[in-house]
Short mmCIF file of C-alpha atoms in Angstrom, two decimals:
data_model
loop_
_atom_site.label_atom_id
_atom_site.label_comp_id
_atom_site.label_asym_id
_atom_site.label_seq_id
_atom_site.Cartn_x
_atom_site.Cartn_y
_atom_site.Cartn_z
CA MET A 17 6.93 8.43 23.30
CA GLU A 18 6.33 6.30 20.20
CA GLU A 19 3.26 7.25 18.19
CA PRO A 20 0.70 4.44 17.59
CA LEU A 21 0.85 2.84 14.16
CA SER A 22 -2.72 3.45 13.01
CA LEU A 23 -4.77 2.13 10.14
CA THR A 24 -7.76 4.00 8.76
CA LEU A 25 -10.60 2.12 7.06
CA LEU A 26 -13.06 3.90 4.80
CA TYR A 27 -15.93 1.73 3.66
CA THR A 28 -19.21 1.88 1.75
CA GLY A 29 -22.09 -0.48 1.05
CA GLY A 30 -25.47 -0.86 -0.59
CA ILE A 31 -24.62 1.15 -3.71
CA ALA A 32 -27.12 -1.02 -5.62
CA GLY A 33 -25.93 -0.03 -9.09
CA ASP A 34 -26.26 3.73 -8.58
CA LEU A 35 -23.38 4.66 -10.88
CA ALA A 36 -24.39 8.34 -10.88
CA LEU A 37 -23.49 8.43 -7.18
CA LEU A 38 -19.91 7.25 -7.65
CA PRO A 39 -18.20 10.37 -9.09
CA ARG A 40 -19.44 12.39 -6.11
CA LEU A 41 -18.63 9.58 -3.69
CA TYR A 42 -15.06 9.53 -4.97
CA THR A 43 -14.66 13.23 -4.24
CA PHE A 44 -15.97 12.67 -0.72
CA LEU A 45 -13.64 9.73 -0.14
CA GLN A 46 -10.64 11.75 -1.29
CA ARG A 47 -11.54 14.46 1.23
CA LEU A 48 -11.76 11.90 4.02
CA LYS A 49 -8.53 10.15 3.10
CA GLY A 50 -6.30 13.19 3.47
CA ASP A 51 -2.56 12.63 3.23
CA GLY A 52 -0.05 10.41 4.98
CA ARG A 53 -2.41 7.83 6.48
CA HIS A 54 -2.38 4.07 6.00
CA CYS A 55 -5.87 3.77 4.53
CA LEU A 56 -7.90 0.85 3.23
CA LEU A 57 -10.92 1.44 1.00
CA LEU A 58 -13.53 -1.34 1.24
CA ASP A 59 -17.09 -2.11 0.15
CA LEU A 60 -19.44 -4.24 2.25
CA GLY A 61 -21.49 -5.55 -0.65
CA GLY A 62 -24.63 -4.86 -2.61
CA SER A 63 -22.69 -2.87 -5.19
CA CYS A 64 -25.00 -4.00 -7.99
CA SER A 65 -28.70 -4.81 -8.19
CA ASP A 66 -30.92 -6.31 -10.88
CA ILE A 67 -32.98 -3.13 -10.63
CA ALA A 68 -30.16 -1.36 -12.52
CA TRP A 69 -30.12 -2.25 -16.23
CA HIS A 70 -26.32 -2.18 -16.50
CA CYS A 71 -26.02 -4.63 -13.59
CA ARG A 72 -28.29 -7.07 -15.42
CA ASP A 73 -26.46 -6.66 -18.73
CA THR A 74 -22.96 -7.08 -17.25
CA GLY A 75 -23.70 -9.86 -14.78
CA GLY A 76 -23.11 -7.53 -11.83
CA ARG A 77 -19.68 -6.35 -12.98
CA SER A 78 -20.48 -2.72 -13.83
CA ALA A 79 -20.35 -1.07 -10.41
CA LEU A 80 -17.39 -3.19 -9.29
CA ILE A 81 -15.36 -2.04 -12.30
CA VAL A 82 -15.95 1.59 -11.32
CA LEU A 83 -15.10 0.87 -7.66
CA ASP A 84 -11.83 -0.63 -8.84
CA GLY A 85 -11.12 2.55 -10.79
CA MET A 86 -11.82 4.53 -7.61
CA GLY A 87 -8.98 2.73 -5.85
CA TYR A 88 -10.92 0.29 -3.69
CA HIS A 89 -8.74 -2.40 -2.15
CA ALA A 90 -11.44 -5.06 -1.71
CA ALA A 91 -15.18 -5.50 -2.14
CA ASN A 92 -17.76 -8.05 -1.05
CA ALA A 93 -18.90 -9.67 -4.31
CA GLU A 94 -21.07 -12.36 -2.70
CA GLY A 95 -24.54 -12.38 -4.28
CA VAL A 96 -23.43 -9.84 -6.88
CA LEU A 97 -21.35 -12.03 -9.19
CA GLU A 98 -21.90 -15.57 -10.38
CA THR A 99 -18.78 -17.76 -10.37
CA GLU A 100 -18.23 -17.35 -14.12
CA ASP A 101 -18.62 -13.57 -13.95
CA ARG A 102 -16.31 -13.38 -10.94
CA ASP A 103 -13.61 -15.30 -12.77
CA LYS A 104 -13.92 -12.95 -15.74
CA LEU A 105 -13.71 -9.84 -13.59
CA ALA A 106 -10.86 -11.07 -11.38
CA GLY A 107 -8.50 -10.84 -14.33
CA GLN A 108 -9.57 -7.27 -15.13
CA VAL A 109 -9.41 -5.54 -11.72
CA THR A 110 -6.75 -5.05 -9.09
CA MET A 111 -9.03 -4.99 -6.03
CA GLY A 112 -9.87 -8.16 -4.14
CA LEU A 113 -13.24 -9.79 -4.91
CA VAL A 114 -14.31 -11.34 -1.63
CA ASP A 115 -16.96 -14.06 -1.38
CA ARG A 116 -17.62 -17.29 0.53
CA ARG A 117 -14.76 -19.03 -1.24
CA ASN A 118 -12.24 -16.22 -1.60
CA HIS A 119 -10.66 -13.76 0.81
CA TRP A 120 -8.19 -10.93 0.26
CA ARG A 121 -4.85 -10.52 1.98
CA CYS A 122 -2.50 -7.55 2.07
CA ARG A 123 0.45 -6.14 3.96
CA MET A 124 0.03 -2.40 4.48
CA ALA A 125 3.38 -1.98 6.24
CA SER A 126 6.04 -4.16 7.80
CA ALA A 127 3.83 -5.07 10.77
CA MET A 128 0.40 -4.83 9.14
CA GLU A 129 -0.82 -8.16 7.80
CA ILE A 130 -4.53 -7.90 7.08
CA ILE A 131 -7.24 -10.16 5.69
CA ALA A 132 -10.64 -9.11 4.36
CA ALA A 133 -13.17 -11.95 4.36
CA LEU A 134 -16.81 -12.82 4.99
CA ARG A 135 -15.95 -15.00 7.99
CA PRO A 136 -12.84 -15.51 10.16
CA VAL A 137 -10.35 -17.66 8.30
CA GLU A 138 -7.01 -17.62 10.14
CA PRO A 139 -7.04 -16.89 13.87
CA ASP A 140 -3.32 -16.05 13.96
CA GLU A 141 -3.54 -13.10 11.55
CA ARG A 142 -2.93 -9.57 12.81
CA LEU A 143 -6.30 -8.24 11.74
CA GLN A 144 -9.28 -9.79 9.96
CA ILE A 145 -11.89 -7.43 8.55
CA MET A 146 -15.32 -8.89 7.91
CA LEU A 147 -16.93 -7.48 4.76
CA GLU A 148 -20.49 -8.30 5.76
CA PRO A 149 -22.45 -5.47 7.43
CA ALA A 150 -22.87 -5.77 11.21
CA GLU A 151 -25.21 -4.05 13.67
CA SER A 152 -22.29 -2.15 15.17
CA THR A 153 -18.56 -1.72 14.66
CA ARG A 154 -16.63 -3.87 17.11
CA LEU A 155 -13.29 -5.62 17.43
CA ASP A 156 -13.50 -9.14 18.84
CA GLY A 157 -9.89 -10.16 19.41
CA LYS A 158 -8.44 -9.73 15.94
CA VAL A 159 -11.75 -9.87 14.06
CA LEU A 160 -13.14 -6.48 13.08
CA ARG A 161 -16.82 -6.18 12.17
CA LEU A 162 -18.16 -3.02 10.54
CA GLN A 163 -21.50 -1.29 11.07
CA ALA A 164 -23.77 -1.22 8.02
CA VAL A 165 -23.85 1.98 5.99
CA GLY A 166 -26.39 3.24 3.47
CA ARG A 167 -26.02 4.70 0.01
CA GLY A 168 -24.20 8.04 0.20
CA GLN A 169 -22.61 7.19 3.55
CA VAL A 170 -19.02 6.32 4.37
CA GLY A 171 -17.91 4.45 7.47
CA GLU A 172 -14.62 5.59 8.98
CA VAL A 173 -12.72 3.39 11.43
CA ALA A 174 -9.30 3.84 13.04
CA VAL A 175 -7.36 0.88 14.44
CA ASP A 176 -4.15 1.08 16.45
CA MET A 177 -1.92 -1.63 14.97
CA ARG A 178 0.93 -1.38 17.48
CA GLY A 179 0.90 -4.75 19.23
CA GLU A 180 -2.57 -6.26 19.45
CA PRO A 181 -5.10 -4.38 17.29
CA VAL A 182 -7.14 -1.81 19.25
CA LEU A 183 -10.26 -0.07 17.94
CA VAL A 184 -9.57 3.64 18.38
CA SER A 185 -12.66 5.23 16.82
CA SER A 186 -15.54 4.64 14.44
CA CYS A 187 -18.18 6.85 12.87
CA ILE A 188 -20.47 7.07 9.86
CA ARG A 189 -20.25 10.17 7.69
CA ASN A 190 -22.95 11.44 5.35
CA MET A 191 -21.82 12.78 2.00
CA PRO A 192 -22.79 16.47 1.70
CA ALA A 193 -25.44 17.15 -0.92
CA ASP A 194 -23.24 19.73 -2.66
CA THR A 195 -20.28 17.36 -3.16
CA PRO A 196 -19.08 17.86 -6.78
CA PRO A 197 -18.47 14.88 -9.08
CA ASN A 198 -14.94 13.89 -10.02
CA PRO A 199 -14.53 14.20 -13.82
CA SER A 200 -12.30 11.13 -14.17
CA ILE A 201 -14.75 8.85 -12.37
CA ALA A 202 -17.64 10.39 -14.32
CA GLY A 203 -15.74 9.39 -17.47
CA ALA A 204 -15.25 5.87 -16.12
CA VAL A 205 -19.00 5.60 -15.48
CA GLU A 206 -19.76 6.68 -19.05
CA PHE A 207 -17.34 4.05 -20.38
CA VAL A 208 -18.88 1.27 -18.25
CA GLU A 209 -22.39 2.23 -19.34
CA SER A 210 -21.24 2.24 -22.98
CA GLU A 211 -19.81 -1.26 -22.54
CA ALA A 212 -23.06 -2.41 -20.91
CA ARG A 213 -25.04 -1.14 -23.90
CA TYR A 214 -22.72 -3.13 -26.16
CA TYR A 215 -23.40 -6.30 -24.15
CA ARG A 216 -27.14 -5.60 -24.41
CA ARG A 217 -27.00 -5.21 -28.19
CA ARG A 218 -24.84 -8.30 -28.59
CA GLY A 219 -27.20 -10.43 -26.54
CA PRO A 220 -26.44 -13.80 -24.89
#
């Protein structure tokens, strides 16, 4: 019997500029990813906040730069980046920056065409993942909506992509308090904060 072709989604949200969280979050994500799975890493938005000094000094780019270094495929940048800041960042990162005007498209495997967007954009696509938090995780036809998660949480969703997409499972996992930080991501955070201090000193 043929095994289902499955896609695993790991997603976060509401990081709100907490860069100190990200080295530990990366370790947790790596544990959840395991090996040999088709996995997408997504963020549902709120990655930066004006409460965080580096978010103010970088126009909301700081946390998104670190998420890109963590291997995220796409992130909801609506309300985080102004148009000018988005255009600057788009040329510096490999992940998709999704907002009201821009969606992200990928092909994970020969039969896996996927779009990440804030609203349905092409009804004939295999799977459309909405990057705005929903009350619950549900698959309406080919439109997948994801339950909101809090800081330090990771949503995990499995979708059977053989034929019409089928939601196999969904859960929200809490990062253990003793999760160690990843040294490489800790170094990336230090670099981003250093750059933010430079922008502050330079001024407008």
